[in-house]
Coordinates of C-alpha atoms and ligand atoms in Angstrom, one line a residue:
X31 CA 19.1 -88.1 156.9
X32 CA 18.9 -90.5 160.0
X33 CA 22.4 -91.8 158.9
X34 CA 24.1 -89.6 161.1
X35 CA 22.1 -89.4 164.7
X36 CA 22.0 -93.5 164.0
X37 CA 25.6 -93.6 163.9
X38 CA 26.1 -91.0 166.5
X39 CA 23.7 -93.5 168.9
X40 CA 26.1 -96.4 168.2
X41 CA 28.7 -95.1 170.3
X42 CA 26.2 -94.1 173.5
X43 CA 26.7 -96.3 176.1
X44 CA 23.5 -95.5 177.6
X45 CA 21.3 -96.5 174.9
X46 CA 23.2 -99.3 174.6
X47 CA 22.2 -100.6 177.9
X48 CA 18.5 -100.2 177.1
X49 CA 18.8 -101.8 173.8
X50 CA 20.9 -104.4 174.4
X51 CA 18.4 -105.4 177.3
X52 CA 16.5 -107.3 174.5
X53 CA 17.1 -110.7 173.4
X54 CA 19.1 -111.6 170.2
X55 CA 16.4 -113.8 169.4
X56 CA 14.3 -110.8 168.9
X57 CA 13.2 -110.4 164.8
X58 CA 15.6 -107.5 164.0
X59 CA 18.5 -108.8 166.2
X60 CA 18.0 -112.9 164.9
X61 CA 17.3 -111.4 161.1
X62 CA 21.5 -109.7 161.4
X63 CA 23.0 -111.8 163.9
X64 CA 22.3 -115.8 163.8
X65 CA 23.1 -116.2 167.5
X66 CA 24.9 -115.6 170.7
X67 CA 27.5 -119.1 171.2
X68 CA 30.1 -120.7 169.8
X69 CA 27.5 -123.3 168.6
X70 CA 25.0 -120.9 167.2
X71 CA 28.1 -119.2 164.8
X72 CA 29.8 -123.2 163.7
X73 CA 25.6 -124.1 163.0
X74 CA 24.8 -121.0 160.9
X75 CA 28.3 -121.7 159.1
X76 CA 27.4 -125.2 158.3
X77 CA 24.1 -124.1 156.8
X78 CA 26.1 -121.9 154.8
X79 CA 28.4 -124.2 153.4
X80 CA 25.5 -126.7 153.1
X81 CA 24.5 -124.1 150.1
X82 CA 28.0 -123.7 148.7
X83 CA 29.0 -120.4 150.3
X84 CA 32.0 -119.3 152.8
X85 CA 31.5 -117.6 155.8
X86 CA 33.9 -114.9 158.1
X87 CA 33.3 -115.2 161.3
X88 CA 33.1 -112.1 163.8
X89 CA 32.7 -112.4 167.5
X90 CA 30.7 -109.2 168.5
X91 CA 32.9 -106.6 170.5
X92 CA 34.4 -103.3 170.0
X93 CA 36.3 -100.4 171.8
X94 CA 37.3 -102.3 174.8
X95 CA 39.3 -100.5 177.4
X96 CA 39.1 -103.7 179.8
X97 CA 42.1 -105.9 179.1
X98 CA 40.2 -109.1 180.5
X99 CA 37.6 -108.6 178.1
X100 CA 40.1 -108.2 175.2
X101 CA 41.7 -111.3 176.6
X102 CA 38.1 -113.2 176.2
X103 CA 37.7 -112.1 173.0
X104 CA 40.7 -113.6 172.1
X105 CA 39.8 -116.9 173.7
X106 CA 36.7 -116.9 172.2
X107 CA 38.3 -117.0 168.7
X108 CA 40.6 -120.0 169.8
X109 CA 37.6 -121.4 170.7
X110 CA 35.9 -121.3 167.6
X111 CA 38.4 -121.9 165.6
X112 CA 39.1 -125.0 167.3
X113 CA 35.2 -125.9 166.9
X114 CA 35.2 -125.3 163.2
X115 CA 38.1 -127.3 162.8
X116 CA 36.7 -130.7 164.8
X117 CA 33.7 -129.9 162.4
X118 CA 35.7 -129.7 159.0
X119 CA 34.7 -126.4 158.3
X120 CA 38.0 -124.5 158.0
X121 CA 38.4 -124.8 154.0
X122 CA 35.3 -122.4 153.7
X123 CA 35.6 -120.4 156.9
X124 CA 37.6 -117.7 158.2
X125 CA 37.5 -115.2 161.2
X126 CA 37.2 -111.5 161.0
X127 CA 38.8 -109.5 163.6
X128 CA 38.5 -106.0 164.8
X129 CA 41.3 -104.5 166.5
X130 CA 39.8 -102.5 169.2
X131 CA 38.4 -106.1 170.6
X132 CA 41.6 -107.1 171.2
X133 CA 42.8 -104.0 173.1
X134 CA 43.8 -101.6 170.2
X135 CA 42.6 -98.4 172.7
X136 CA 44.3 -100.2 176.2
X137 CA 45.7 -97.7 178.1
X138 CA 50.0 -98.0 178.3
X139 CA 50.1 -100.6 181.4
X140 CA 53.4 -100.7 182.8
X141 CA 55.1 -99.3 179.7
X142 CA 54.0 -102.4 177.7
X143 CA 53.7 -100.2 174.4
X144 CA 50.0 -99.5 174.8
X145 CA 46.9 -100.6 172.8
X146 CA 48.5 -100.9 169.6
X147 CA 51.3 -103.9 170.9
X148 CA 48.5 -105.5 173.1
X149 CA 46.6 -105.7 169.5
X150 CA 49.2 -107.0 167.3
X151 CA 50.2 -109.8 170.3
X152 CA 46.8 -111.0 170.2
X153 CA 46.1 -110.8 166.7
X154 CA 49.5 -112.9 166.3
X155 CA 47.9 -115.5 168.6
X156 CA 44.8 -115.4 166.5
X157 CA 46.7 -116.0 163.2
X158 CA 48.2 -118.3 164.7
X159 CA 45.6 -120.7 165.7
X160 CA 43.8 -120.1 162.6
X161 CA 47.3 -120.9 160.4
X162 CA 46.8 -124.4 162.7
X163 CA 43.2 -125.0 162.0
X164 CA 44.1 -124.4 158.0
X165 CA 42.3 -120.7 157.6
X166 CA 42.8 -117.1 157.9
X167 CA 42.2 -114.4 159.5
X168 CA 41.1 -110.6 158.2
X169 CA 41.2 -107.3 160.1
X170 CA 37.9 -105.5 159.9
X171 CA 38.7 -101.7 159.4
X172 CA 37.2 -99.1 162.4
X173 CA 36.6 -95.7 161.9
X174 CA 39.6 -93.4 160.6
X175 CA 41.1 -92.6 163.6
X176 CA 42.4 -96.4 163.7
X177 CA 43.4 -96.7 160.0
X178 CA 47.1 -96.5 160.1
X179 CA 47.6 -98.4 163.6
X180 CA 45.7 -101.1 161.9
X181 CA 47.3 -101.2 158.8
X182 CA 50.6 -101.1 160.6
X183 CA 49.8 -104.2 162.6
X184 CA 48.5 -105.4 159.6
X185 CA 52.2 -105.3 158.0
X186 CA 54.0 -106.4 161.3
X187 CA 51.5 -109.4 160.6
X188 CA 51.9 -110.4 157.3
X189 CA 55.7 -111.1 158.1
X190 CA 54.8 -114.1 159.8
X191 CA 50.9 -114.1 158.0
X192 CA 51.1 -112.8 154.9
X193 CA 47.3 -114.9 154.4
X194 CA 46.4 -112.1 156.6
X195 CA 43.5 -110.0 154.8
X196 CA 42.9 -106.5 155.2
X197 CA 39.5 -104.3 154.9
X198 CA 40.1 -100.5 153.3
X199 CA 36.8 -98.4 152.8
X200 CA 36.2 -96.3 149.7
X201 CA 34.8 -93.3 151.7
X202 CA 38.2 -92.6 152.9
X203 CA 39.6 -90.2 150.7
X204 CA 43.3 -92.1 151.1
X205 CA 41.8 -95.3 150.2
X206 CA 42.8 -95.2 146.6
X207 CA 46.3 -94.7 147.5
X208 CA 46.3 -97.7 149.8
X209 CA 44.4 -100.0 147.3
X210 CA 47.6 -99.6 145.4
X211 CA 50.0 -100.1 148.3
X212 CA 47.9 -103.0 149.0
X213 CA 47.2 -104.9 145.3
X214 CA 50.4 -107.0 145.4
X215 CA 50.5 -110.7 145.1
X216 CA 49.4 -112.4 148.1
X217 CA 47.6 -109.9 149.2
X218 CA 43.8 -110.2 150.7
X219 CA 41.8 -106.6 150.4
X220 CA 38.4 -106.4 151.6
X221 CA 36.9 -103.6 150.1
X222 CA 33.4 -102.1 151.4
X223 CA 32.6 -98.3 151.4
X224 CA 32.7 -97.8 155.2
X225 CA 30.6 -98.0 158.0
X226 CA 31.3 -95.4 160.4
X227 CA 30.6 -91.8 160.7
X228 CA 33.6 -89.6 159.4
X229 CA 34.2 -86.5 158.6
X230 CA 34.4 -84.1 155.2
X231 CA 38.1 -83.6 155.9
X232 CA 38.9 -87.2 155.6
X233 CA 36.5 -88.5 154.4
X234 CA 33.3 -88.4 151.1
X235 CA 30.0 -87.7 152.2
X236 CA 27.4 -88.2 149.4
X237 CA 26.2 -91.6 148.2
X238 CA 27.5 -90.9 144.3
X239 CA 30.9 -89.6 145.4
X240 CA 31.3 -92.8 147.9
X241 CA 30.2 -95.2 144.7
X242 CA 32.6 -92.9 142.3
X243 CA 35.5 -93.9 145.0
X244 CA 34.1 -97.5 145.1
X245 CA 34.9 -97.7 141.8
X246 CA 37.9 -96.6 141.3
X247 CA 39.1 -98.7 144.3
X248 CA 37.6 -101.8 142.5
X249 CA 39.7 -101.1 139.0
X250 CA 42.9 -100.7 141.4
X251 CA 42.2 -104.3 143.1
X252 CA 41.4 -105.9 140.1
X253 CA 43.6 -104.8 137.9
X254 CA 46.5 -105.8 140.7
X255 CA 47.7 -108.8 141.5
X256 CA 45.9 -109.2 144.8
X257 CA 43.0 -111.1 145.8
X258 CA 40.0 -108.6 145.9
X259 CA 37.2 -109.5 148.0
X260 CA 34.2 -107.0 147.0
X261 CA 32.1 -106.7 150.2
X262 CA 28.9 -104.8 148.9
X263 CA 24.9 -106.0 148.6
X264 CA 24.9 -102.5 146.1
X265 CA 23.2 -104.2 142.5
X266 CA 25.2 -101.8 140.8
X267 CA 29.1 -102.3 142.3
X268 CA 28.3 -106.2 141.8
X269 CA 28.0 -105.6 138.2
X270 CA 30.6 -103.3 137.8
X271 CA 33.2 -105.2 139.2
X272 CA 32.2 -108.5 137.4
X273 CA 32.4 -106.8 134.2
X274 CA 35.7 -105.1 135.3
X275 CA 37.1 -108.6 136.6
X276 CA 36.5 -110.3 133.0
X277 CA 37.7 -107.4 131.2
X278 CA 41.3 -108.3 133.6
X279 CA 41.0 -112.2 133.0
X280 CA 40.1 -113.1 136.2
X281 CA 38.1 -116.2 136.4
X282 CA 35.8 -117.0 139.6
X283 CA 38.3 -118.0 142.1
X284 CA 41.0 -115.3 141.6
X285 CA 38.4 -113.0 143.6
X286 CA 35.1 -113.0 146.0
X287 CA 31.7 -111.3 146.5
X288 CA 31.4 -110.7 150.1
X289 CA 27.8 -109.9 152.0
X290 CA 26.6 -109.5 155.5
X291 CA 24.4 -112.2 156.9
X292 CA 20.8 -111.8 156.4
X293 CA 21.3 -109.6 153.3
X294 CA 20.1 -109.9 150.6
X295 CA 20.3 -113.7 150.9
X296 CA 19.4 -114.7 147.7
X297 CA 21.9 -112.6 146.0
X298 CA 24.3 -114.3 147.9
X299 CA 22.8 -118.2 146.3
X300 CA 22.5 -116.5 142.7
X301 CA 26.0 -115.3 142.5
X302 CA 27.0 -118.7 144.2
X303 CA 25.1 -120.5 141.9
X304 CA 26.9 -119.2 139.0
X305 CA 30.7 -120.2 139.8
X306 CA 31.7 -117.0 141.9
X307 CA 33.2 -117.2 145.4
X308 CA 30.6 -115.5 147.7
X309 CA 31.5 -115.6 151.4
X310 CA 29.0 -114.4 154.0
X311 CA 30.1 -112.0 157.3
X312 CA 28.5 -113.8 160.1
X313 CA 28.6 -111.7 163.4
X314 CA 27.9 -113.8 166.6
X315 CA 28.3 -112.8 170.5
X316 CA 26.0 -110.7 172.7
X317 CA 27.5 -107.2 172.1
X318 CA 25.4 -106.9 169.0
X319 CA 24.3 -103.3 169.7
X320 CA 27.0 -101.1 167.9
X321 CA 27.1 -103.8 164.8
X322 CA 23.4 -103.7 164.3
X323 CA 23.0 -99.7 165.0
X324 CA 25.6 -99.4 161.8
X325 CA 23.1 -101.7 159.6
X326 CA 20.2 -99.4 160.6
X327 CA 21.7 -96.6 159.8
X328 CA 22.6 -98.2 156.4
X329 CA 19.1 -99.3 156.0
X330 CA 16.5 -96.5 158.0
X331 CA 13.8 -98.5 156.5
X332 CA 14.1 -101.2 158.9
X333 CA 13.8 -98.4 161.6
X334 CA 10.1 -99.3 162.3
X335 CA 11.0 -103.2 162.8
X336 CA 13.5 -102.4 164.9
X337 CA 11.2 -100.2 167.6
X338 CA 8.9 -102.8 167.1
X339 CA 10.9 -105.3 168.7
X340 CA 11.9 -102.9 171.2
X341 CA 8.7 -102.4 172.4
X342 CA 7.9 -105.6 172.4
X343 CA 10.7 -107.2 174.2
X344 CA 8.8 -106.8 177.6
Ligands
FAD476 C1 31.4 -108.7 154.2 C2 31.4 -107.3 154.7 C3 32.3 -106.8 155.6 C4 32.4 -105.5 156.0 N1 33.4 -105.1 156.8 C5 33.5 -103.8 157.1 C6 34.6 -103.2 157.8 O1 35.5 -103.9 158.2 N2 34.6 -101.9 158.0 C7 33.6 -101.1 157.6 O2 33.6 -99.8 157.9 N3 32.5 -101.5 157.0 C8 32.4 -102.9 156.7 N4 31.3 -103.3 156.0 C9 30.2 -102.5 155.8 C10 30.3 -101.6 154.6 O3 31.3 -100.6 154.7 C11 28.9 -100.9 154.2 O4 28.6 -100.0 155.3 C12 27.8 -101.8 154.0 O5 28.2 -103.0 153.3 C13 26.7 -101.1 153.2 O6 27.2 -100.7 152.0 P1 26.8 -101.4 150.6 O7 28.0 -101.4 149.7 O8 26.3 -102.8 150.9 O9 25.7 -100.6 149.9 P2 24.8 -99.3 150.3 O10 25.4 -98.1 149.7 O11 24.5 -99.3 151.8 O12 23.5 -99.6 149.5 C14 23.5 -99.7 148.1 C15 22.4 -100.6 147.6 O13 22.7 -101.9 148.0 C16 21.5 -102.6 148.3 N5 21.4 -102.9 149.8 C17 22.2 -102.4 150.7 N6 21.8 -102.8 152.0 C18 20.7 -103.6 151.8 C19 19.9 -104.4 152.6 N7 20.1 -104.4 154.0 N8 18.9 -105.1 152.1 C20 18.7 -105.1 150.7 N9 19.5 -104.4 149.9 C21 20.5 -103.7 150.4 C22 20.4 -101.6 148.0 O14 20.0 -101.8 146.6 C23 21.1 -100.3 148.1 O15 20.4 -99.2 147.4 C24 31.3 -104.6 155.5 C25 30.4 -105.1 154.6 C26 30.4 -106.4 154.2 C27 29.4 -106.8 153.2

């Protein structure tokens, strides 16, 4: 029920400016997002890999219509990218990227080609540095509106990257059609069940309809020849697709477990602990607000905690 006015609230810029008035130290803020630096992200990666899990990194941002800041997030990824590298951390880390960071929705300057050119040049230069510093690079997936510019840049990427990953959401109603597109060889599928708020037309609304779609999206990836990478903290999609990757042969390795930082944690060590891949999302940056709106409305529960911390900021 508070799904959708959460969602709705993680595109207002005006709460936005009140919330993101509090500290990321702040319980609720610190519990999703280990920091605001460089430093903080490389730290909470080599405590991660310290307990035998990977991490994808994601410097906070999204929907940018200012080309500097695009241009800073881009810099910040050199950045860390260089860092884990001097720290040896590359074999077990990658970098997560959303497009609209990166100037997906610029405005046409000067007949340049608009957003969609400015986000494939930078996510070139990305890939680029992360091919140097021996990792890869994944496109996080936006709402449904940016679906096929990203999985056109993805393609125009993968000519030069094919290590590039991609993210498809289950609660798209296409989705099934683009696991298949997508389970080649070489190819690196995220798949979650979507974030953002969408509608009926595009995309499924009720929980058991968006797990139905999971599913079937899971028996496409892991019957392909792809590598799946199964982002969900649901109990139930865990076991499914470890049953449905033995019945294909697939031994740990040929696929992940992917979970968000600060959930469910000890899932995360268990699966770990018995031979899978897990690798942990680890968001970092200031612009935390949008990112940990999405989680609240995932999980109202934590509603109270949150207003909590809001009140108490002062
Ligand atoms: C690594 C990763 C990357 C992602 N990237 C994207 C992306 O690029 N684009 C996008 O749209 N979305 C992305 N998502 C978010 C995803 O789409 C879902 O919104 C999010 O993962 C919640 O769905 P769920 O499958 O975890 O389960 P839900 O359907 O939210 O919950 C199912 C069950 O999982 C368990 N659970 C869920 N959350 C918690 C929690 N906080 N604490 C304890 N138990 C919990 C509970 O048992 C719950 O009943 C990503 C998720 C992950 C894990």
């Amino acid at each position: 029920m508070l799904r959708q006015p959460l969602l709705l609230l993680a595109r207002s810029a005006a709460v936005k400016q009140l919330v993101s008035a509090m500290p990321v130290s702040a319980g609720i803020v610190h519990s999703h997002v280990p920091g605001e630096t460089t430093e903080a992200a490389v730290e909470a990666t080599a405590g991660l890999a310290d307990e035998g899990l990977l991490a994808t990194l994601d410097f906070l941002g999204e929907d940018t219509l200012d080309a500097e800041q695009a241009e800073a997030t881009v810099q910040a990824y050199l950045d860390l990218l260089r860092e884990l590298s001097a720290r040896g951390l590359t074999r077990g880390a990658e970098v997560s990227v959303k497009l609209s960071a990166i100037g997906q929705f610029l405005p046409d300057a000067a007949g340049f080609g608009g957003g969609h050119k400015i986000a494939l040049e930078n996510a070139r230069t990305i890939c680029r540095a992360a091919r140097n510093a021996g990792t890869t690079v994944t496109l996080d997936m936006e709402d449904h509106t940016t679906t096929d510019s990203t999985l056109t840049i993805l393609r125009e990427l993968r000519k030069d990257f094919p290590e590039t990953g991609a993210v498809l959401q289950a609660m798209l109603h296409r989705t099934e059609a683009d696991c298949r597109a997508l389970a080649h060889e070489g190819s690196r599928v995220r798949l979650c069940k979507g974030a953002y708020l969408e509608p009926e037309t595009v995309a499924f609304q009720e929980r058991l309809e968006i797990d139905k779609a999971y599913v079937r999206c899971l028996k496409v990836l892991l019957a392909g020849e792809g590598y799946p990478m199964i982002a969900t903290h649901d109990p139930r999609m865990i076991e499914i697709a470890s049953s449905l990757a033995s019945r294909h042969g697939r031994a740990p390795g040929s696929y992940e477990f992917q979970m968000l930082y600060g959930i469910r944690p000890d899932e995360q060590r268990r699966l770990a602990g018995k031979g899978e891949r897990v690798r942990v999302y680890v968001p970092y940056g200031t612009e935390w607000y949008g990112y940990l709106m999405r989680r609240l409305a995932e999980r109202p529960q934590n509603l109270t905690f949150f207003l909590r911390s809001l009140i108490s900021k002062s």
